[in-house]
Short mmCIF file of C-alpha atoms and ligand atoms in Angstrom, two decimals:
data_model
loop_
_atom_site.label_atom_id
_atom_site.label_comp_id
_atom_site.label_asym_id
_atom_site.label_seq_id
_atom_site.Cartn_x
_atom_site.Cartn_y
_atom_site.Cartn_z
CA UNK U 1 -3.78 -105.98 4.04
CA UNK U 2 -1.66 -101.72 4.08
CA UNK U 3 -1.91 -100.05 7.58
CA UNK U 4 -2.34 -96.81 8.89
CA UNK U 5 -4.38 -94.00 7.76
CA UNK U 6 -4.96 -92.79 4.10
CA UNK U 7 -2.44 -91.08 2.02
CA UNK U 8 -4.79 -88.27 1.58
CA UNK U 9 -4.52 -87.32 5.06
CA UNK U 10 -0.44 -86.73 4.57
CA UNK U 11 -1.07 -83.75 2.86
CA UNK U 12 -1.27 -81.21 5.33
CA UNK U 13 -3.03 -78.95 3.44
CA UNK U 14 -3.64 -77.63 -0.30
CA UNK U 15 -2.90 -74.14 0.58
CA UNK U 16 -0.44 -72.60 -1.35
CA UNK U 17 1.74 -70.63 1.20
CA UNK U 18 2.54 -67.01 -0.66
CA UNK U 19 5.61 -65.00 0.12
CA UNK U 20 4.66 -62.13 2.82
CA UNK U 21 2.69 -58.94 1.60
CA UNK U 22 5.37 -56.40 0.42
CA UNK U 23 8.34 -59.16 -0.09
CA UNK U 24 9.24 -61.63 -3.11
CA UNK U 25 10.72 -64.06 -4.22
CA UNK U 26 14.27 -63.05 -7.24
CA UNK U 27 14.32 -66.38 -9.21
CA UNK U 28 16.65 -66.62 -11.51
CA UNK U 29 18.05 -64.75 -14.20
CA UNK U 30 16.63 -61.55 -11.58
CA UNK U 31 18.82 -62.97 -8.85
CA UNK U 32 21.93 -63.28 -10.61
CA UNK U 33 21.11 -59.65 -12.64
CA UNK U 34 21.38 -58.55 -8.28
CA UNK U 35 24.36 -60.43 -7.37
CA UNK U 36 25.26 -58.94 -10.62
CA UNK U 37 24.84 -55.36 -9.70
CA UNK U 38 26.13 -55.40 -6.11
CA UNK U 39 29.33 -56.94 -7.46
CA UNK U 40 29.22 -53.91 -9.70
CA UNK U 41 28.77 -51.34 -7.20
CA UNK U 42 31.16 -53.38 -4.64
CA UNK U 43 33.46 -52.29 -7.83
CA UNK U 44 32.76 -49.04 -8.32
CA UNK U 45 33.19 -48.35 -4.71
CA UNK U 46 36.44 -50.65 -3.82
CA UNK U 47 38.26 -48.88 -6.36
CA UNK U 48 37.81 -45.82 -3.97
CA UNK U 49 39.30 -47.13 -0.90
CA UNK U 50 35.96 -48.23 0.55
CA UNK U 51 35.77 -51.58 2.61
CA UNK U 52 32.92 -53.80 2.78
CA UNK U 53 31.06 -53.57 6.54
CA UNK U 54 28.26 -56.61 7.47
CA UNK U 55 26.10 -54.96 10.40
CA UNK U 56 23.18 -57.37 11.77
CA UNK U 57 20.08 -56.72 10.22
CA UNK U 58 18.29 -56.42 13.72
CA UNK U 59 19.81 -53.62 16.14
CA UNK U 60 17.82 -52.67 19.77
CA UNK U 61 15.42 -50.47 19.03
CA UNK U 62 17.16 -47.19 20.31
CA UNK U 63 19.73 -47.09 17.06
CA UNK U 64 17.08 -46.53 15.37
CA UNK U 65 14.93 -43.80 17.48
CA UNK U 66 17.82 -41.44 16.95
CA UNK U 67 16.94 -40.92 13.27
CA UNK U 68 14.40 -39.05 14.87
CA UNK U 69 10.56 -39.29 16.17
CA UNK U 70 9.33 -37.42 13.61
CA UNK U 71 10.59 -39.62 10.90
CA UNK U 72 7.53 -42.38 8.86
CA UNK U 73 10.14 -44.84 8.94
CA UNK U 74 10.73 -44.61 12.79
CA UNK U 75 7.63 -43.52 13.91
CA UNK U 76 5.18 -45.68 11.58
CA UNK U 77 7.31 -48.38 9.42
CA UNK U 78 9.78 -50.17 12.22
CA UNK U 79 8.75 -53.83 12.79
CA UNK U 80 9.63 -53.64 15.88
CA UNK U 81 9.07 -56.58 18.66
CA UNK U 82 10.46 -58.12 22.36
CA UNK U 83 12.75 -60.68 21.97
CA UNK U 84 12.67 -63.90 24.44
CA UNK U 85 14.98 -62.09 26.90
CA UNK U 86 12.61 -58.94 27.18
CA UNK U 87 15.23 -57.05 24.73
CA UNK U 88 13.04 -54.42 22.49
CA UNK U 89 14.73 -55.10 18.79
CA UNK U 90 13.70 -53.51 15.43
CA UNK U 91 14.61 -55.47 11.94
CA UNK U 92 17.01 -51.61 10.40
CA UNK U 93 14.90 -50.25 8.55
CA UNK U 94 18.03 -48.62 6.64
CA UNK U 95 21.71 -48.95 7.17
CA UNK U 96 23.18 -45.99 8.22
CA UNK U 97 22.21 -45.78 11.47
CA UNK U 98 23.21 -49.08 12.01
CA UNK U 99 26.94 -48.63 10.56
CA UNK U 100 26.95 -45.85 12.47
CA UNK U 101 26.40 -47.79 15.44
CA UNK U 102 29.14 -50.43 14.54
CA UNK U 103 31.25 -47.27 13.96
CA UNK U 104 30.84 -45.99 17.44
CA UNK U 105 31.17 -49.87 19.00
CA UNK U 106 34.80 -50.19 17.20
CA UNK U 107 35.92 -46.77 16.48
CA UNK U 108 37.98 -47.84 13.55
CA UNK U 109 40.90 -45.66 11.76
CA UNK U 110 40.04 -42.61 10.44
CA UNK U 111 38.55 -41.57 7.57
CA UNK U 112 36.34 -44.61 8.07
CA UNK U 113 35.19 -44.99 4.46
CA UNK U 114 32.61 -48.35 3.93
CA UNK U 115 30.17 -49.52 1.89
CA UNK U 116 27.07 -52.42 2.37
CA UNK U 117 24.68 -54.32 0.64
CA UNK U 118 21.82 -55.34 2.00
CA UNK U 119 17.91 -55.97 2.99
CA UNK U 120 16.00 -53.62 4.88
CA UNK U 121 12.51 -53.85 6.31
CA UNK U 122 9.55 -51.03 7.00
CA UNK U 123 5.79 -51.59 6.97
CA UNK U 124 5.57 -49.81 4.05
CA UNK U 125 2.42 -49.59 1.63
CA UNK U 126 3.50 -52.30 -1.06
CA UNK U 127 2.90 -51.69 -4.63
CA UNK U 128 5.89 -51.58 -7.70
CA UNK U 129 8.78 -50.30 -6.73
CA UNK U 130 7.99 -49.82 -2.69
CA UNK U 131 8.36 -53.46 -0.97
CA UNK U 132 8.32 -54.66 3.00
CA UNK U 133 11.87 -55.76 2.39
CA UNK U 134 13.98 -54.33 0.20
CA UNK U 135 17.51 -54.11 -0.95
CA UNK U 136 19.35 -51.36 -0.82
CA UNK U 137 23.48 -50.65 -1.20
CA UNK U 138 25.37 -47.97 0.07
CA UNK U 139 28.30 -46.26 1.74
CA UNK U 140 28.75 -44.22 4.86
CA UNK U 141 32.66 -42.16 5.05
CA UNK U 142 32.92 -40.60 9.22
CA UNK U 143 36.14 -38.64 10.15
CA UNK U 144 36.47 -35.87 7.41
CA UNK U 145 34.11 -32.90 6.70
CA UNK U 146 36.05 -31.92 3.41
CA UNK U 147 33.18 -31.00 0.54
CA UNK U 148 35.12 -32.49 -1.11
CA UNK U 149 34.13 -35.33 0.00
CA UNK U 150 30.64 -35.18 -0.12
CA UNK U 151 31.28 -34.90 -4.07
CA UNK U 152 33.47 -37.97 -4.02
CA UNK U 153 30.58 -39.92 -2.32
CA UNK U 154 28.11 -38.62 -5.18
CA UNK U 155 30.41 -39.06 -8.15
CA UNK U 156 30.71 -42.89 -6.83
CA UNK U 157 26.72 -43.07 -6.89
CA UNK U 158 26.69 -41.22 -10.24
CA UNK U 159 29.29 -43.00 -11.53
CA UNK U 160 27.90 -46.40 -10.27
CA UNK U 161 24.54 -45.77 -11.99
CA UNK U 162 27.04 -44.62 -15.44
CA UNK U 163 28.57 -48.06 -15.14
CA UNK U 164 25.09 -49.92 -15.04
CA UNK U 165 24.29 -48.74 -18.14
CA UNK U 166 21.83 -45.86 -17.39
CA UNK U 167 21.12 -42.80 -18.48
CA UNK U 168 17.54 -41.56 -17.43
CA UNK U 169 19.23 -40.46 -13.53
CA UNK U 170 19.38 -37.03 -12.73
CA UNK U 171 20.87 -35.68 -9.40
CA UNK U 172 19.30 -33.33 -7.39
CA UNK U 173 21.27 -31.91 -4.68
CA UNK U 174 20.69 -29.36 -1.78
CA UNK U 175 22.02 -27.98 1.72
CA UNK U 176 19.92 -27.65 4.70
CA UNK U 177 22.42 -25.77 6.20
CA UNK U 178 24.56 -26.09 9.90
CA UNK U 179 22.78 -27.61 12.87
CA UNK U 180 22.48 -24.39 14.03
CA UNK U 181 20.58 -22.91 10.60
CA UNK U 182 18.64 -26.03 10.28
CA UNK U 183 17.08 -25.00 13.74
CA UNK U 184 16.24 -20.81 12.61
CA UNK U 185 15.18 -22.75 9.48
CA UNK U 186 12.83 -24.76 11.01
CA UNK U 187 11.37 -21.69 13.29
CA UNK U 188 10.69 -19.75 9.73
CA UNK U 189 8.86 -22.40 7.90
CA UNK U 190 7.16 -23.23 11.13
CA UNK U 191 6.01 -19.69 11.32
CA UNK U 192 4.99 -20.03 7.28
CA UNK U 193 3.19 -23.46 7.35
CA UNK U 194 1.25 -22.47 10.94
CA UNK U 195 -0.23 -19.50 9.79
CA UNK U 196 -2.28 -21.05 7.15
CA UNK U 197 -1.83 -24.59 7.95
CA UNK U 198 -6.21 -24.72 8.10
CA UNK U 199 -4.82 -25.11 3.80
CA UNK U 200 -2.30 -28.20 4.95
CA UNK U 201 -3.63 -31.45 4.84
CA UNK U 202 -4.25 -33.47 7.98
CA UNK U 203 -1.18 -35.42 7.79
CA UNK U 204 0.79 -32.16 6.57
CA UNK U 205 -0.80 -30.40 10.04
CA UNK U 206 0.48 -33.07 12.25
CA UNK U 207 4.24 -33.02 10.53
CA UNK U 208 4.34 -30.01 11.34
CA UNK U 209 3.85 -30.31 14.98
CA UNK U 210 7.10 -32.90 15.13
CA UNK U 211 8.83 -31.49 12.36
CA UNK U 212 7.83 -28.42 9.79
CA UNK U 213 10.89 -29.92 7.93
CA UNK U 214 9.20 -32.56 6.64
CA UNK U 215 6.22 -31.11 5.28
CA UNK U 216 8.35 -29.67 2.55
CA UNK U 217 8.80 -33.92 1.84
CA UNK U 218 4.42 -34.24 1.51
CA UNK U 219 3.89 -35.12 -1.96
CA UNK U 220 0.42 -34.53 -1.26
CA UNK U 221 -1.53 -32.04 -3.44
CA UNK U 222 -3.21 -30.02 -1.07
CA UNK U 223 0.34 -29.12 0.61
CA UNK U 224 1.78 -28.14 -3.04
CA UNK U 225 1.01 -24.50 -3.32
CA UNK U 226 1.99 -23.67 0.72
CA UNK U 227 5.22 -26.00 0.19
CA UNK U 228 5.57 -23.88 -2.88
CA UNK U 229 5.64 -20.56 -1.39
CA UNK U 230 8.45 -21.60 1.58
CA UNK U 231 10.68 -20.08 2.43
CA UNK U 232 13.79 -21.51 0.86
CA UNK U 233 17.20 -23.44 2.19
CA UNK U 234 19.45 -22.34 0.89
CA UNK U 235 18.02 -18.76 1.55
CA UNK U 236 19.12 -19.51 5.15
CA UNK U 237 22.54 -20.35 4.92
CA UNK U 238 25.37 -19.27 7.11
CA UNK U 239 28.59 -18.47 5.30
CA UNK U 240 30.26 -21.50 6.53
CA UNK U 241 27.45 -23.45 4.75
CA UNK U 242 27.42 -21.75 2.18
CA UNK U 243 30.76 -22.47 1.59
CA UNK U 244 30.76 -25.59 2.64
CA UNK U 245 27.61 -26.42 -0.74
CA UNK U 246 29.85 -24.36 -3.01
CA UNK U 247 33.14 -26.70 -2.13
CA UNK U 248 30.40 -29.36 -3.44
CA UNK U 249 28.87 -27.95 -6.27
CA UNK U 250 32.32 -26.76 -7.55
CA UNK U 251 33.98 -30.80 -7.24
CA UNK U 252 30.97 -32.06 -9.41
CA UNK U 253 32.07 -29.71 -12.11
CA UNK U 254 35.50 -29.65 -12.06
CA UNK U 255 34.29 -33.87 -12.48
CA UNK U 256 32.08 -33.04 -15.45
CA UNK U 257 28.98 -34.37 -12.79
CA UNK U 258 26.05 -33.03 -14.02
CA UNK U 259 23.64 -31.96 -11.03
CA UNK U 260 20.40 -29.96 -10.15
CA UNK U 261 20.09 -27.40 -7.25
CA UNK U 262 16.57 -28.68 -5.79
CA UNK U 263 15.82 -25.83 -2.64
CA UNK U 264 13.21 -28.13 -1.63
CA UNK U 265 14.94 -31.82 -1.11
CA UNK U 266 14.83 -31.99 2.48
CA UNK U 267 14.59 -36.36 2.22
CA UNK U 268 12.41 -38.65 4.90
CA UNK U 269 15.23 -38.82 7.40
CA UNK U 270 16.06 -36.50 10.30
CA UNK U 271 19.97 -36.28 10.45
CA UNK U 272 20.85 -34.76 7.55
CA UNK U 273 22.80 -31.60 8.06
CA UNK U 274 24.44 -29.67 5.17
CA UNK U 275 24.66 -31.32 2.05
CA UNK U 276 21.43 -33.82 0.85
CA UNK U 277 21.13 -35.36 -2.38
CA UNK U 278 19.06 -37.94 -4.95
CA UNK U 279 18.76 -39.50 -7.71
CA UNK U 280 15.89 -39.74 -9.89
CA UNK U 281 15.49 -42.16 -11.95
CA UNK U 282 13.36 -40.39 -15.10
CA UNK U 283 12.01 -43.84 -16.47
CA UNK U 284 10.10 -44.50 -13.34
CA UNK U 285 6.75 -43.34 -12.43
CA UNK U 286 7.64 -40.23 -10.72
CA UNK U 287 5.83 -41.37 -7.39
CA UNK U 288 8.73 -44.03 -7.16
CA UNK U 289 11.09 -42.90 -9.43
CA UNK U 290 14.36 -41.99 -6.48
CA UNK U 291 16.30 -44.44 -6.99
CA UNK U 292 18.81 -43.65 -4.16
CA UNK U 293 19.85 -40.33 -1.93
CA UNK U 294 22.26 -39.69 1.18
CA UNK U 295 23.60 -36.86 2.41
CA UNK U 296 25.83 -35.53 5.53
CA UNK U 297 24.85 -36.79 9.04
CA UNK U 298 27.23 -34.67 11.24
CA UNK U 299 26.20 -35.73 15.14
CA UNK U 300 24.16 -39.03 13.96
CA UNK U 301 27.93 -40.58 15.44
CA UNK U 302 27.59 -38.33 18.67
CA UNK U 303 24.33 -39.35 19.21
CA UNK U 304 25.17 -43.19 18.93
CA UNK U 305 27.74 -42.67 21.77
CA UNK U 306 30.71 -42.10 19.35
CA UNK U 307 33.50 -39.24 20.36
CA UNK U 308 31.53 -35.86 17.91
CA UNK U 309 32.72 -37.14 13.74
CA UNK U 310 31.06 -36.07 11.14
CA UNK U 311 29.56 -38.75 8.46
CA UNK U 312 28.50 -38.50 5.13
CA UNK U 313 26.81 -41.33 2.95
CA UNK U 314 24.11 -42.77 0.61
CA UNK U 315 21.96 -45.57 -0.01
CA UNK U 316 20.97 -46.85 -3.59
CA UNK U 317 17.80 -48.96 -3.79
CA UNK U 318 18.49 -52.36 -5.67
CA UNK U 319 15.19 -53.17 -6.41
CA UNK U 320 14.45 -49.48 -7.71
CA UNK U 321 17.52 -49.26 -9.81
CA UNK U 322 17.10 -52.66 -11.11
CA UNK U 323 13.29 -51.47 -12.13
CA UNK U 324 15.15 -48.67 -14.06
CA UNK U 325 17.43 -50.91 -15.90
CA UNK U 326 14.78 -52.97 -16.99
CA UNK U 327 12.83 -49.46 -18.42
CA UNK U 328 16.06 -48.16 -20.64
CA UNK U 329 16.62 -51.46 -21.29
CA UNK U 330 19.98 -51.87 -20.15
CA UNK U 331 22.07 -54.33 -17.81
CA UNK U 332 20.00 -57.84 -18.44
CA UNK U 333 20.22 -60.61 -16.60
CA UNK U 334 22.76 -63.47 -18.28
CA UNK U 335 21.20 -65.60 -20.97
CA UNK U 336 22.86 -68.70 -19.29
CA UNK U 337 23.50 -70.05 -16.09
CA UNK U 338 26.68 -72.53 -17.34
CA UNK U 339 28.50 -72.63 -20.34
CA UNK U 340 28.54 -76.43 -21.92
CA UNK U 341 26.53 -79.01 -21.23
CA UNK U 342 27.23 -82.21 -21.26
CA UNK U 343 25.26 -84.85 -22.74
CA UNK U 344 26.26 -88.61 -21.89
CA UNK U 345 24.08 -91.01 -23.78
CA UNK U 346 26.27 -94.12 -22.66
CA UNK U 347 24.23 -94.49 -19.10
CA UNK U 348 25.28 -91.06 -17.41
CA UNK U 349 29.14 -92.34 -15.75
CA UNK U 350 31.17 -90.52 -18.33
CA UNK U 351 28.82 -86.95 -17.76
CA UNK U 352 30.03 -87.44 -13.98
CA UNK U 353 33.72 -87.21 -14.76
CA UNK U 354 33.51 -85.04 -16.99
CA UNK U 355 31.02 -81.91 -15.54
CA UNK U 356 33.39 -82.52 -12.76
CA UNK U 357 36.42 -82.23 -15.52
CA UNK U 358 35.13 -78.67 -16.76
CA UNK U 359 34.38 -77.50 -13.42
CA UNK U 360 37.15 -77.87 -11.85
CA UNK U 361 39.28 -75.96 -14.70
CA UNK U 362 36.52 -72.91 -13.54
CA UNK U 363 33.81 -73.34 -16.91
CA UNK U 364 30.54 -74.15 -15.46
CA UNK U 365 28.62 -77.27 -16.75
CA UNK U 366 25.42 -78.85 -16.06
CA UNK U 367 23.78 -82.32 -17.22
CA UNK U 368 21.04 -83.88 -17.87
CA UNK U 369 19.91 -86.84 -15.47
CA UNK U 370 18.05 -90.18 -15.19
CA UNK U 371 19.73 -92.22 -18.29
CA UNK U 372 17.06 -90.03 -20.69
CA UNK U 373 17.17 -89.90 -24.40
CA UNK U 374 19.64 -88.26 -26.31
CA UNK U 375 16.85 -86.28 -27.71
CA UNK U 376 15.53 -85.38 -24.22
CA UNK U 377 19.21 -84.23 -23.62
CA UNK U 378 19.48 -82.16 -26.25
CA UNK U 379 16.27 -80.62 -25.56
CA UNK U 380 17.50 -79.75 -21.82
CA UNK U 381 21.12 -78.57 -23.48
CA UNK U 382 18.85 -75.84 -25.90
CA UNK U 383 17.23 -74.74 -22.79
CA UNK U 384 20.24 -74.46 -20.28
CA UNK U 385 21.27 -71.76 -23.06
CA UNK U 386 24.69 -73.63 -23.17
CA UNK U 387 26.51 -72.34 -25.96
CA UNK U 388 28.66 -75.41 -26.05
CA UNK U 389 27.63 -79.37 -25.77
CA UNK U 390 29.87 -81.70 -24.49
CA UNK U 391 28.67 -85.28 -26.53
CA UNK U 392 29.67 -88.73 -25.52
CA UNK U 393 28.27 -91.76 -27.11
CA UNK U 394 29.24 -95.10 -27.19
CA UNK U 395 32.09 -94.66 -29.95
CA UNK U 396 33.47 -91.85 -28.31
CA UNK U 397 33.93 -93.42 -24.92
CA UNK U 398 35.55 -96.17 -26.72
CA UNK U 399 38.19 -94.17 -28.65
CA UNK U 400 38.50 -91.49 -25.38
CA UNK U 401 37.02 -88.46 -27.62
CA UNK U 402 34.27 -85.94 -27.16
CA UNK U 403 32.47 -84.26 -29.04
CA UNK U 404 32.20 -80.80 -28.95
CA UNK U 405 29.30 -78.96 -30.09
CA UNK U 406 27.96 -75.07 -30.77
CA UNK U 407 24.99 -74.52 -29.79
CA UNK U 408 24.34 -71.30 -31.11
CA UNK U 409 26.79 -70.15 -33.00
CA UNK U 410 27.01 -71.65 -36.57
CA UNK U 411 30.80 -73.56 -36.20
CA UNK U 412 29.17 -76.92 -35.77
CA UNK U 413 30.76 -79.95 -33.90
CA UNK U 414 34.11 -81.82 -34.14
CA UNK U 415 35.66 -84.86 -32.39
CA UNK U 416 38.65 -84.12 -29.81
CA UNK U 417 40.39 -86.03 -27.65
CA UNK U 418 40.14 -86.01 -23.89
CA UNK U 419 42.99 -84.22 -23.12
CA UNK U 420 41.69 -81.83 -25.88
CA UNK U 421 38.36 -81.21 -24.67
CA UNK U 422 38.63 -78.23 -21.97
CA UNK U 423 41.33 -76.46 -24.49
CA UNK U 424 38.57 -77.01 -26.68
CA UNK U 425 35.45 -75.03 -24.93
CA UNK U 426 38.11 -72.61 -24.10
CA UNK U 427 38.62 -71.32 -27.58
CA UNK U 428 35.35 -72.15 -28.97
CA UNK U 429 33.69 -69.63 -25.95
CA UNK U 430 35.82 -67.05 -26.43
P1 AMP V 501 16.20 -43.86 1.71
O1 AMP V 501 16.64 -44.90 3.16
O2 AMP V 501 14.82 -43.67 2.51
O3 AMP V 501 16.67 -42.51 1.92
O4 AMP V 501 15.82 -44.66 0.62
C1 AMP V 501 16.47 -44.60 0.34
C2 AMP V 501 16.62 -45.99 -1.88
O5 AMP V 501 16.31 -46.57 -0.96
C3 AMP V 501 15.42 -45.08 -2.31
O6 AMP V 501 15.46 -43.83 -3.10
C4 AMP V 501 14.93 -45.78 -2.50
O7 AMP V 501 15.30 -46.33 -3.89
C5 AMP V 501 15.02 -47.06 -2.26
N1 AMP V 501 13.74 -47.95 -1.38
C6 AMP V 501 13.67 -46.70 -0.08
N2 AMP V 501 11.98 -47.52 0.71
C7 AMP V 501 11.85 -48.44 -0.05
C8 AMP V 501 10.78 -49.69 -0.26
N3 AMP V 501 10.14 -49.73 0.39
N4 AMP V 501 10.94 -50.25 -0.86
C9 AMP V 501 12.08 -49.89 -2.01
N5 AMP V 501 13.19 -49.36 -2.28
C10 AMP V 501 13.31 -48.36 -1.47
#
């Protein structure tokens, strides 16, 4: 007699777990497209001498608090917790602070030109194009104050979108002035908004207390008239900051990167001075159409313990950039995971050897399992979307040959010796 509990009790739960709110699984072929995007990015920035850095996904919370207590990212959206050693840790909400912290810790030679790719975490209101775990690719450069460097950084973002095939991206640029200009401008804004503060939304009144600049970032309708009437940063620039901004825009003109000057562009993080910029994908809904942005952050390195070192960089959202690619019908996902599908109707031993031969040669090959019929294996070959099938039956096995069949075009099939197989596959795949 069977002993032990009835089988059904082994089923722990009939509950189907789902990924937490604001996160998602990226399955193939989207995952392949994702990886291709990072590859293209690494090529574009690699061509300008940027080197990859891989910082940890969590840091001491203080690293991110340097981003400014008035930013939503720090104040409301950070995943922070105490670890078992009693440290207060935060999952990174962005990577500039991590890269600059790494710079302060290791002091690499200047200029330090770095790129990164990886996930960030923000406790945001999840919706299309806004996730709690989202991916960014980005660059940071520490050292020079040269406005041509700001233009190089901006242009790399632009060229990257071009390489993806995106045609409806617009670039907005602005200058927030020097740190001193910014202080004066913030006071001008404080006065402007405080006079009419009853007309502001409740949220913006709170923001006004902490940082009047961030009120300009508000998307709330109630705030629009006062924001439209606010003083413009570009009218408050010192001569030095104005010359720097002119250096940036003239360099962009010289390399024909089109931009629009947007005097209200302040961006979400507090550390920016001088240049700020944002890329918007016109093919996406206006609320979520920022695909990337960045700027200069000359004070951040010193805040994180390095000697005073200017910096400039950007972060581009991978999730949203791919949504923009969908909307424009560009940068397609790959159609097939493999080039060749091996169909072995002699029991499977041939497939063991043939798939290995093909893979070792650098082509991608898959096969069917469990000794399926010819018909079932040909179906699996079709499903794989491989361009070619290598077919072995008893006759081929005896003769030391294989059949190479075209699965997608109309070039039919041929029988070749095993020695000719790789060459035949390569020729037909061309
Ligand atoms: P930020 O670090 O906020 O300047 O963001 C830079 C880019 O990252 C944005 O333009 C977005 O494309 C992307 N991004 C920021 N937050 C999110 C999010 N919660 N979900 C998806 N993408 C995001």
